[in-house]
mmCIF file of C-alpha atoms in Angstrom:
data_model
loop_
_atom_site.group_PDB
_atom_site.id
_atom_site.type_symbol
_atom_site.label_atom_id
_atom_site.label_comp_id
_atom_site.label_asym_id
_atom_site.label_seq_id
_atom_site.Cartn_x
_atom_site.Cartn_y
_atom_site.Cartn_z
ATOM 1 C CA MET A 1 0.019 -0.145 0.019
ATOM 2 C CA GLU A 2 2.805 2.382 0.848
ATOM 3 C CA GLN A 3 4.423 1.621 -2.407
ATOM 4 C CA LEU A 4 1.013 2.690 -4.490
ATOM 5 C CA GLN A 5 0.886 5.935 -2.220
ATOM 6 C CA GLN A 6 4.429 6.678 -3.241
ATOM 7 C CA ILE A 7 3.280 6.510 -7.107
ATOM 8 C CA LYS A 8 0.232 8.610 -6.641
ATOM 9 C CA GLN A 9 2.673 11.388 -5.132
ATOM 10 C CA TRP A 10 5.100 10.859 -7.852
ATOM 11 C CA PHE A 11 2.281 11.001 -10.597
ATOM 12 C CA TYR A 12 0.505 14.215 -9.115
ATOM 13 C CA ALA A 13 3.868 15.847 -8.784
ATOM 14 C CA LEU A 14 4.146 15.765 -12.611
ATOM 15 C CA PRO A 15 2.827 18.523 -14.586
ATOM 16 C CA VAL A 16 -0.344 18.110 -16.562
ATOM 17 C CA LYS A 17 1.351 17.386 -19.828
ATOM 18 C CA GLU A 18 3.543 14.666 -18.675
ATOM 19 C CA GLN A 19 0.473 13.318 -16.504
ATOM 20 C CA ARG A 20 -1.263 13.064 -19.634
ATOM 21 C CA MET A 21 1.432 11.297 -21.470
ATOM 22 C CA VAL A 22 1.949 8.651 -18.743
ATOM 23 C CA SER A 23 -1.564 8.084 -18.605
ATOM 24 C CA ALA A 24 -1.748 7.382 -22.417
ATOM 25 C CA THR A 25 1.463 5.404 -22.207
ATOM 26 C CA ALA A 26 -0.144 3.109 -19.487
ATOM 27 C CA VAL A 27 -3.416 2.692 -21.388
ATOM 28 C CA LEU A 28 -1.124 1.610 -24.205
ATOM 29 C CA ILE A 29 0.750 -0.567 -22.288
ATOM 30 C CA LEU A 30 -2.477 -2.178 -20.960
ATOM 31 C CA ILE A 31 -4.246 -2.586 -24.428
ATOM 32 C CA THR A 32 -0.655 -4.109 -25.686
ATOM 33 C CA LEU A 33 -0.778 -6.720 -22.846
ATOM 34 C CA PHE A 34 -4.462 -7.865 -23.517
ATOM 35 C CA TYR A 35 -3.890 -8.411 -27.119
ATOM 36 C CA LEU A 36 -0.498 -10.197 -26.132
ATOM 37 C CA ILE A 37 -2.035 -12.195 -23.306
ATOM 38 C CA ILE A 38 -5.462 -12.875 -24.313
ATOM 39 C CA TRP A 39 -6.510 -11.744 -27.632
ATOM 40 C CA GLU A 40 -3.688 -13.132 -29.926
ATOM 41 C CA PRO A 41 -3.565 -16.952 -27.900
ATOM 42 C CA LEU A 42 -7.283 -17.188 -27.933
ATOM 43 C CA HIS A 43 -7.587 -16.120 -31.780
ATOM 44 C CA THR A 44 -4.723 -18.069 -32.880
ATOM 45 C CA GLY A 45 -6.215 -21.251 -30.879
ATOM 46 C CA ILE A 46 -9.484 -20.891 -32.463
ATOM 47 C CA GLN A 47 -8.019 -20.823 -35.849
ATOM 48 C CA GLN A 48 -5.899 -23.905 -35.334
ATOM 49 C CA GLU A 49 -8.858 -25.793 -34.034
ATOM 50 C CA GLN A 50 -10.898 -24.692 -37.198
ATOM 51 C CA GLN A 51 -7.926 -26.097 -39.372
ATOM 52 C CA LYS A 52 -8.078 -29.173 -37.500
ATOM 53 C CA GLN A 53 -11.562 -29.843 -37.624
ATOM 54 C CA GLN A 54 -11.728 -28.889 -41.339
ATOM 55 C CA SER A 55 -8.940 -31.601 -41.954
ATOM 56 C CA GLN A 56 -10.816 -34.156 -40.277
ATOM 57 C CA LYS A 57 -13.804 -33.411 -42.183
ATOM 58 C CA GLU A 58 -11.670 -34.033 -45.316
ATOM 59 C CA ILE A 59 -10.157 -37.287 -43.752
ATOM 60 C CA LEU A 60 -13.802 -38.617 -43.078
ATOM 61 C CA LEU A 61 -14.931 -37.700 -46.317
ATOM 62 C CA TRP A 62 -12.105 -39.823 -47.772
ATOM 63 C CA MET A 63 -12.648 -42.463 -45.527
ATOM 64 C CA GLN A 64 -16.121 -42.649 -46.531
ATOM 65 C CA GLN A 65 -15.434 -42.733 -50.431
ATOM 66 C CA ALA A 66 -12.849 -45.283 -49.545
ATOM 67 C CA ALA A 67 -15.392 -47.274 -47.446
ATOM 68 C CA SER A 68 -18.086 -47.308 -50.292
ATOM 69 C CA GLU A 69 -15.350 -48.529 -52.923
ATOM 70 C CA VAL A 70 -14.423 -51.414 -50.642
ATOM 71 C CA LYS A 71 -17.972 -52.227 -50.555
ATOM 72 C CA THR A 72 -18.512 -51.956 -54.213
ATOM 73 C CA LEU A 73 -15.071 -54.414 -54.793
ATOM 74 C CA ARG A 74 -16.303 -56.766 -52.247
ATOM 75 C CA SER A 75 -19.789 -57.088 -53.627
ATOM 76 C CA SER A 76 -18.277 -57.718 -57.236
ATOM 77 C CA GLY A 77 -16.845 -60.698 -55.717
ATOM 78 C CA SER A 78 -14.126 -61.130 -58.456
ATOM 79 C CA ARG A 79 -10.875 -62.953 -56.770
ATOM 80 C CA SER A 80 -7.845 -61.748 -58.431
ATOM 81 C CA THR A 81 -5.278 -64.657 -58.914
ATOM 82 C CA ILE A 82 -2.022 -64.410 -57.998
ATOM 83 C CA ARG A 83 0.749 -63.604 -60.738
ATOM 84 C CA ASP A 84 4.132 -64.426 -61.196
ATOM 85 C CA LYS A 85 4.285 -67.287 -58.374
ATOM 86 C CA ASN A 86 7.528 -68.782 -60.045
ATOM 87 C CA LYS A 87 9.676 -65.562 -60.487
ATOM 88 C CA PRO A 88 12.021 -64.439 -57.521
ATOM 89 C CA ILE A 89 10.637 -62.033 -54.959
ATOM 90 C CA THR A 90 12.984 -59.466 -55.611
ATOM 91 C CA LEU A 91 12.334 -59.313 -59.339
ATOM 92 C CA VAL A 92 8.386 -59.245 -58.482
ATOM 93 C CA ILE A 93 8.811 -56.296 -56.187
ATOM 94 C CA GLU A 94 11.386 -54.574 -58.677
ATOM 95 C CA GLN A 95 8.611 -54.736 -61.555
ATOM 96 C CA THR A 96 5.705 -53.765 -58.989
ATOM 97 C CA VAL A 97 7.636 -51.185 -57.589
ATOM 98 C CA ASN A 98 8.017 -49.373 -61.390
ATOM 99 C CA ASN A 99 4.430 -50.087 -62.128
ATOM 100 C CA ALA A 100 3.694 -48.219 -58.853
ATOM 101 C CA GLY A 101 5.929 -45.275 -59.496
ATOM 102 C CA LEU A 102 8.430 -45.663 -56.552
ATOM 103 C CA LYS A 103 11.438 -46.187 -58.221
ATOM 104 C CA PRO A 104 12.816 -43.072 -57.470
ATOM 105 C CA ALA A 105 12.244 -43.771 -53.743
ATOM 106 C CA ILE A 106 13.968 -46.888 -53.726
ATOM 107 C CA SER A 107 17.517 -47.021 -51.933
ATOM 108 C CA LYS A 108 17.670 -50.774 -51.710
ATOM 109 C CA ILE A 109 16.192 -53.846 -52.632
ATOM 110 C CA GLU A 110 18.174 -57.014 -51.005
ATOM 111 C CA SER A 111 17.256 -60.941 -51.166
ATOM 112 C CA SER A 112 17.046 -62.130 -47.542
ATOM 113 C CA GLY A 113 16.029 -65.972 -48.396
ATOM 114 C CA LYS A 114 14.712 -67.913 -51.186
ATOM 115 C CA ASN A 115 11.069 -66.045 -50.591
ATOM 116 C CA SER A 116 11.932 -63.237 -48.545
ATOM 117 C CA ALA A 117 13.159 -59.438 -49.440
ATOM 118 C CA ARG A 118 14.096 -56.100 -47.835
ATOM 119 C CA VAL A 119 13.363 -52.909 -49.254
ATOM 120 C CA LEU A 120 14.352 -49.429 -47.884
ATOM 121 C CA LEU A 121 12.642 -46.322 -49.437
ATOM 122 C CA ASN A 122 13.268 -42.595 -48.644
ATOM 123 C CA GLU A 123 10.798 -39.820 -49.370
ATOM 124 C CA ALA A 124 8.291 -42.293 -50.985
ATOM 125 C CA SER A 125 4.507 -40.766 -51.253
ATOM 126 C CA PHE A 126 2.515 -42.474 -48.309
ATOM 127 C CA ASN A 127 -0.466 -43.215 -50.333
ATOM 128 C CA GLN A 128 1.878 -44.928 -53.450
ATOM 129 C CA LEU A 129 3.266 -46.969 -50.850
ATOM 130 C CA LEU A 130 0.043 -48.348 -49.730
ATOM 131 C CA VAL A 131 -1.378 -49.032 -52.973
ATOM 132 C CA TRP A 132 1.730 -50.806 -53.951
ATOM 133 C CA LEU A 133 1.572 -53.080 -50.746
ATOM 134 C CA ASN A 134 -2.070 -53.713 -51.408
ATOM 135 C CA THR A 135 -0.793 -54.743 -54.988
ATOM 136 C CA LEU A 136 1.850 -56.788 -54.023
ATOM 137 C CA ALA A 137 -0.528 -58.715 -51.503
ATOM 138 C CA THR A 138 -3.602 -58.924 -53.662
ATOM 139 C CA HIS A 139 -1.825 -59.700 -57.336
ATOM 140 C CA ASN A 140 1.572 -61.317 -56.206
ATOM 141 C CA GLY A 141 0.926 -62.940 -53.117
ATOM 142 C CA VAL A 142 3.880 -61.178 -51.176
ATOM 143 C CA GLN A 143 2.919 -60.162 -47.769
ATOM 144 C CA VAL A 144 4.824 -57.734 -45.083
ATOM 145 C CA VAL A 145 6.540 -59.608 -42.534
ATOM 146 C CA SER A 146 7.731 -56.160 -40.833
ATOM 147 C CA ALA A 147 7.282 -52.447 -41.428
ATOM 148 C CA ASN A 148 8.953 -49.576 -39.959
ATOM 149 C CA ILE A 149 7.135 -46.326 -41.459
ATOM 150 C CA GLU A 150 8.548 -42.924 -40.723
ATOM 151 C CA ARG A 151 7.302 -39.593 -41.614
ATOM 152 C CA ALA A 152 9.801 -37.831 -44.288
ATOM 153 C CA GLY A 153 10.724 -34.050 -44.274
ATOM 154 C CA LYS A 154 7.850 -33.297 -46.707
ATOM 155 C CA PRO A 155 4.331 -33.909 -45.979
ATOM 156 C CA GLY A 156 2.580 -36.953 -47.311
ATOM 157 C CA ARG A 157 6.235 -38.509 -47.912
ATOM 158 C CA VAL A 158 7.531 -41.476 -45.486
ATOM 159 C CA ASN A 159 10.717 -43.438 -45.110
ATOM 160 C CA ALA A 160 10.215 -46.872 -45.100
ATOM 161 C CA ARG A 161 12.154 -50.234 -44.067
ATOM 162 C CA LEU A 162 9.770 -53.133 -45.178
ATOM 163 C CA THR A 163 10.448 -56.884 -45.034
ATOM 164 C CA PHE A 164 8.523 -58.898 -47.516
ATOM 165 C CA LYS A 165 7.753 -62.730 -47.519
ATOM 166 C CA ARG A 166 6.011 -65.130 -50.328
ATOM 167 C CA PRO A 167 4.365 -68.186 -48.382
#
């Protein structure tokens, strides 16, 4: 309380012009603090939540479309036959990688036994990777035994270490 009295005495001891300048500066500081402490974080938070909501809506729409496509494919009842049963697994992987458009992302393809192989991909498109894995499984009978997929530097891109096996 004593400090508040000292500030009041100091303020009233100032000339009127300086009192107005100090008052205006105090108001400006209060407005700036309100903006920085309350308004800006609130406004930024609302914008981020709106962006998250929009992103979730887009994902939901995509999932609904994919679900309807899956239903359509299941109802068609056609089963694909396994191709290239007698080809080496590394050759099958190389051919399907080319078809999937993932060749630039391939770092290494190595055989690890008669019917297994390891593949390293860098900066691969995640969507193309999923389509490729599905193609390998459904059309070529090649299954993923282990997968380590990490987010790469660019959005939608991944680095992957995959191990495949053909039964």
